[in-house]
PDB file of C-alpha atoms in Angstrom:
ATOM      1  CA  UNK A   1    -172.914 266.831  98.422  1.00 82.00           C
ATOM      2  CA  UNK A   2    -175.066 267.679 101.995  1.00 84.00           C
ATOM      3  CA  UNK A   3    -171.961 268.120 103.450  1.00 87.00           C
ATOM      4  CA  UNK A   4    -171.650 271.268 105.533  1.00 88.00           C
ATOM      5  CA  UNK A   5    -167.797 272.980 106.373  1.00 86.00           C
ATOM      6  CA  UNK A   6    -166.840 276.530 107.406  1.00 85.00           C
ATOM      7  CA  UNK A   7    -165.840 278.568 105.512  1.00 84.00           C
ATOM      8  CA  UNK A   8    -163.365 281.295 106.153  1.00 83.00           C
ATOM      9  CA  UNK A   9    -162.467 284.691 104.477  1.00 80.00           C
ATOM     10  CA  UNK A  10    -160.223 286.776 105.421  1.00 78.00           C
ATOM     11  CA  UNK A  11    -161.291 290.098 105.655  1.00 72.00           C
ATOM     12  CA  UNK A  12    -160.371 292.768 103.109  1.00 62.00           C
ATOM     13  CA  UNK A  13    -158.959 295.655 105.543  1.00 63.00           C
ATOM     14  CA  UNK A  14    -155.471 294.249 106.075  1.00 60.00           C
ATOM     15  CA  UNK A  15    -154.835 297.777 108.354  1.00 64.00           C
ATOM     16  CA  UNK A  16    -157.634 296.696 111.284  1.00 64.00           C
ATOM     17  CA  UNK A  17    -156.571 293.666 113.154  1.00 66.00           C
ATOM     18  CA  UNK A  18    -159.974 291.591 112.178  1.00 70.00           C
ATOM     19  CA  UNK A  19    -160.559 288.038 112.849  1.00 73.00           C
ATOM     20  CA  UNK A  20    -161.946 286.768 109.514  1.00 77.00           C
ATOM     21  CA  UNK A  21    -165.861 286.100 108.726  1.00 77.00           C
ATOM     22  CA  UNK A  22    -166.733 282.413 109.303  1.00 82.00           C
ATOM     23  CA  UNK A  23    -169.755 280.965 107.812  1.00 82.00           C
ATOM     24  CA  UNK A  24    -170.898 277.795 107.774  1.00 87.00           C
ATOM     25  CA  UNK A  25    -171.966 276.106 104.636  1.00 85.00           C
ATOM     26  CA  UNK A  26    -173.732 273.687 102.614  1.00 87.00           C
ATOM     27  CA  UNK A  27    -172.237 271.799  99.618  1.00 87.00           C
ATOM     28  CA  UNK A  28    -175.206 271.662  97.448  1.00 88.00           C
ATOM     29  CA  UNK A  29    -173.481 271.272  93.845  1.00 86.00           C
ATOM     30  CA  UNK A  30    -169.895 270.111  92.894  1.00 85.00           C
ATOM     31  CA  UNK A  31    -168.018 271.069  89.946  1.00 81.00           C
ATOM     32  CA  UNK A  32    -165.215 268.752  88.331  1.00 82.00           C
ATOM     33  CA  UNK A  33    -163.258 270.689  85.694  1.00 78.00           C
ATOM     34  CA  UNK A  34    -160.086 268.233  85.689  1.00 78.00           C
ATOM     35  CA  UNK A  35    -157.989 271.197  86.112  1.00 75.00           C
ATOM     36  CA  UNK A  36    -156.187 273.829  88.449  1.00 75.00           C
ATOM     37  CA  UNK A  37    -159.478 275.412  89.056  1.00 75.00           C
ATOM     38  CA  UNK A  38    -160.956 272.928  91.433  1.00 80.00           C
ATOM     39  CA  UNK A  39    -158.572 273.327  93.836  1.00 80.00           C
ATOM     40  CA  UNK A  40    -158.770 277.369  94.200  1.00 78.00           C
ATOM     41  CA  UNK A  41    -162.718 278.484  93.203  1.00 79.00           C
ATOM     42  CA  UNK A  42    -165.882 278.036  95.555  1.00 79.00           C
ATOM     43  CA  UNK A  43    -169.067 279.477  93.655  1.00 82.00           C
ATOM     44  CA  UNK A  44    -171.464 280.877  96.182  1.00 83.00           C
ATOM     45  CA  UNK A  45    -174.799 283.433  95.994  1.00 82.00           C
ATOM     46  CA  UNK A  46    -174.276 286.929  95.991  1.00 81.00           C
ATOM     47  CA  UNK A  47    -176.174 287.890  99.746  1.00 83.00           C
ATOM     48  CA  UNK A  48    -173.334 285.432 101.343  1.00 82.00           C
ATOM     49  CA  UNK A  49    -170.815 286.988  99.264  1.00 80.00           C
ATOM     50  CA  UNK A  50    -171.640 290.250 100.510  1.00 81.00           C
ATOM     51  CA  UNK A  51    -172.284 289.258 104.181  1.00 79.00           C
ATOM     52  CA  UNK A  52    -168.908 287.845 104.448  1.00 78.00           C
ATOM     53  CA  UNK A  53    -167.024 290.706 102.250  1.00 77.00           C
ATOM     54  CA  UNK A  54    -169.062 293.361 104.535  1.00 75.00           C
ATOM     55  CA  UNK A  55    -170.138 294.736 101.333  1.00 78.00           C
ATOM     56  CA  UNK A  56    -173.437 295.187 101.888  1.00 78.00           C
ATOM     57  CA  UNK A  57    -175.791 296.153  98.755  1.00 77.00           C
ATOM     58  CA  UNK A  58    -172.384 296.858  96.738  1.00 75.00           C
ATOM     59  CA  UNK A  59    -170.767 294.507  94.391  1.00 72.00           C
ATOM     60  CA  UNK A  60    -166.562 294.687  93.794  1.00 77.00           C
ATOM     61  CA  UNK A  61    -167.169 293.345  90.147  1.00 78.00           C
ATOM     62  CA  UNK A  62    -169.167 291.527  87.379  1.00 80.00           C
ATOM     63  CA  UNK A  63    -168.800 288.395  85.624  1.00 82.00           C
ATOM     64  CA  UNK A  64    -169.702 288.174  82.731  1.00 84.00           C
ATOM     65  CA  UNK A  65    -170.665 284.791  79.945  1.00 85.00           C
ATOM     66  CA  UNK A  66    -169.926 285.085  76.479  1.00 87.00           C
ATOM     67  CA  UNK A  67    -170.823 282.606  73.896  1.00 89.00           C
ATOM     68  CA  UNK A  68    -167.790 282.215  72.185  1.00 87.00           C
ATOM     69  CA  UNK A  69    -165.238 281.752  74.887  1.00 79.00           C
ATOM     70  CA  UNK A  70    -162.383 282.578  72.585  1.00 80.00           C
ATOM     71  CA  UNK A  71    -164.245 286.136  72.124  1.00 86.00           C
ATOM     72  CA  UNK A  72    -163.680 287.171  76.080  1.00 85.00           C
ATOM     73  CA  UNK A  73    -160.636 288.950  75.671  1.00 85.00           C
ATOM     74  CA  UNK A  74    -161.657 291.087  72.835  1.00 89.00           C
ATOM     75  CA  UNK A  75    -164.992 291.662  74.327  1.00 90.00           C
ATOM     76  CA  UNK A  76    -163.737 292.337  77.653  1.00 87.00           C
ATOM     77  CA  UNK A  77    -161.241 295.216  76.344  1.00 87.00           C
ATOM     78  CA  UNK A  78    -164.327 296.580  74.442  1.00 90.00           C
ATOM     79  CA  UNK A  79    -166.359 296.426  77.710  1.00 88.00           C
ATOM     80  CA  UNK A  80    -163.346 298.054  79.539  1.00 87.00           C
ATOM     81  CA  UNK A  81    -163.224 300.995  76.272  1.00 89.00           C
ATOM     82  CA  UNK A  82    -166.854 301.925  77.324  1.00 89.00           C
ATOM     83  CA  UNK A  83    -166.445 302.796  80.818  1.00 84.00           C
ATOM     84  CA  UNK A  84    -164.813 305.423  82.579  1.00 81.00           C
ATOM     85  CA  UNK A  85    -161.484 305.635  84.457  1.00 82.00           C
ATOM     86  CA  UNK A  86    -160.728 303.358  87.512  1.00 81.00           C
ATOM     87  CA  UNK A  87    -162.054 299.928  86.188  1.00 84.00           C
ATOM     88  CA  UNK A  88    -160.283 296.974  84.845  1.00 84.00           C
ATOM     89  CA  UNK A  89    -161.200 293.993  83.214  1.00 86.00           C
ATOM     90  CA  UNK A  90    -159.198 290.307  83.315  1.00 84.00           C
ATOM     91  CA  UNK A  91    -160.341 287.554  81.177  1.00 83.00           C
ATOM     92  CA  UNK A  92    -160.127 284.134  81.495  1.00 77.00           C
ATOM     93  CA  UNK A  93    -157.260 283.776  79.280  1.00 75.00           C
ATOM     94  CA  UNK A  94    -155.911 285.980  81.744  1.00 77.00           C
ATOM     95  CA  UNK A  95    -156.905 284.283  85.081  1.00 74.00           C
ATOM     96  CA  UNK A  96    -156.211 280.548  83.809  1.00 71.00           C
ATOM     97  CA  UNK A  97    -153.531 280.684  81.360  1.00 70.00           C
ATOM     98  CA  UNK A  98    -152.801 277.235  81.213  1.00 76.00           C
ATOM     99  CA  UNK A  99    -156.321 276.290  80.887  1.00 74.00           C
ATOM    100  CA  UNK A 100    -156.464 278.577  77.989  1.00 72.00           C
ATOM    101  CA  UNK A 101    -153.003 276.936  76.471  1.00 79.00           C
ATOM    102  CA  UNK A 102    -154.137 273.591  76.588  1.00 82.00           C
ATOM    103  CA  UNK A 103    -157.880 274.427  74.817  1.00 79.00           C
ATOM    104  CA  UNK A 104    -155.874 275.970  71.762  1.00 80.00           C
ATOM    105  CA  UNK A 105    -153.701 273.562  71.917  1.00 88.00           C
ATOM    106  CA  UNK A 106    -156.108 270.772  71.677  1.00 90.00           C
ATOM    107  CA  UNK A 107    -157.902 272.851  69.216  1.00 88.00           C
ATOM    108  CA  UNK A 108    -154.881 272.905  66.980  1.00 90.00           C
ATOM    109  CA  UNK A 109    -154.460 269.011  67.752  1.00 94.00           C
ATOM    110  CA  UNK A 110    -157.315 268.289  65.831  1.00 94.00           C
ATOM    111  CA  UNK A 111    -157.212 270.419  62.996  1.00 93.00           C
ATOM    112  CA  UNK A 112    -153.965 268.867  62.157  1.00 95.00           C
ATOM    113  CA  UNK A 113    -155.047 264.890  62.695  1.00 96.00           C
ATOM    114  CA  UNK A 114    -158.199 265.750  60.884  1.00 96.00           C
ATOM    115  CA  UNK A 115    -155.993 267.417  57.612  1.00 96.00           C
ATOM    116  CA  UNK A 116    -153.621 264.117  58.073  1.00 96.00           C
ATOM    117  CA  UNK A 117    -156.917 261.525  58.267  1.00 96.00           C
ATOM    118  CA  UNK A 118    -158.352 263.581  55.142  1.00 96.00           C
ATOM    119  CA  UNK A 119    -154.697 263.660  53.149  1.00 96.00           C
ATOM    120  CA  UNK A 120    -153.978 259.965  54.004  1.00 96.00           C
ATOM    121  CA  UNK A 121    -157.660 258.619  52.716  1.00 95.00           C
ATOM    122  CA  UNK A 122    -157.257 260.912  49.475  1.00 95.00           C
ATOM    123  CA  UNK A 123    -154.043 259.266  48.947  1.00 95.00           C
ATOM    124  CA  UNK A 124    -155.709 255.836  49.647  1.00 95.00           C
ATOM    125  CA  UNK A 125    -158.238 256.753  46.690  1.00 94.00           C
ATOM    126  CA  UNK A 126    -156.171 258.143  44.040  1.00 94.00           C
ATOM    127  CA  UNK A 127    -153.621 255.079  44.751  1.00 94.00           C
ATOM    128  CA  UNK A 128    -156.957 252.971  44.087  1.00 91.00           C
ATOM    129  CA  UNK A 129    -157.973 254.666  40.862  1.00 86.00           C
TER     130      UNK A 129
END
């Protein structure tokens, strides 16, 4: 963290022979998720977003948080049913599918050890009795 490094974004008229925005940053947070994602996402404010985008004032899309993160599809597609032609919505299930694959699959994990750990120590009490 401190560290400073350029960053570089291409920019997003591919028609106009641009040299891409350069910006040099700051590393002022790091974020370890143990998977795929630390190697592809950089989280940075919205004014140097924009700068380097040329957006402007505009924004290209929203993120949203949900509680439940199992929710975001079905919330997402009821987001998407609200609004009017042209927009789309991607979830995370979407995004990071393997991510996704391995939370419900750990999920499912320990359902099943917890049923064997319950089944095995009612055995080990009726046996007992």
């Amino acid at each position: 963290m401190g560290d400073a490094f350029s960053l570089i974004v291409p920019q997003p008229d591919q028609n106009q022979a641009q040299a891409p925005a350069v910006q040099r940053v700051k590393v002022v947070a790091l974020f370890d998720s143990g998977t795929e994602l630390d190697r592809k996402m950089a989280i940075c404010n919205l004014p140097l977003a924009a700068e380097l985008m040329h957006y402007g004032d505009a924004v290209q899309g929203v993120r949203l948080r949900v509680k439940n993160l199992f929710e975001a599809n079905r919330i997402a597609y009821e987001i998407l049913n609200q609004l009017s032609d042209g927009f789309f919505v991607r979830d995370w299930t979407r995004s990071h599918g393997n991510l996704y694959e391995a939370v419900r699959m750990s999920r499912s994990l320990i359902v099943i050890l917890m049923l064997i750990i319950i089944a095995v120590a009612a055995f080990n009490v009726v046996s007992m009795l």
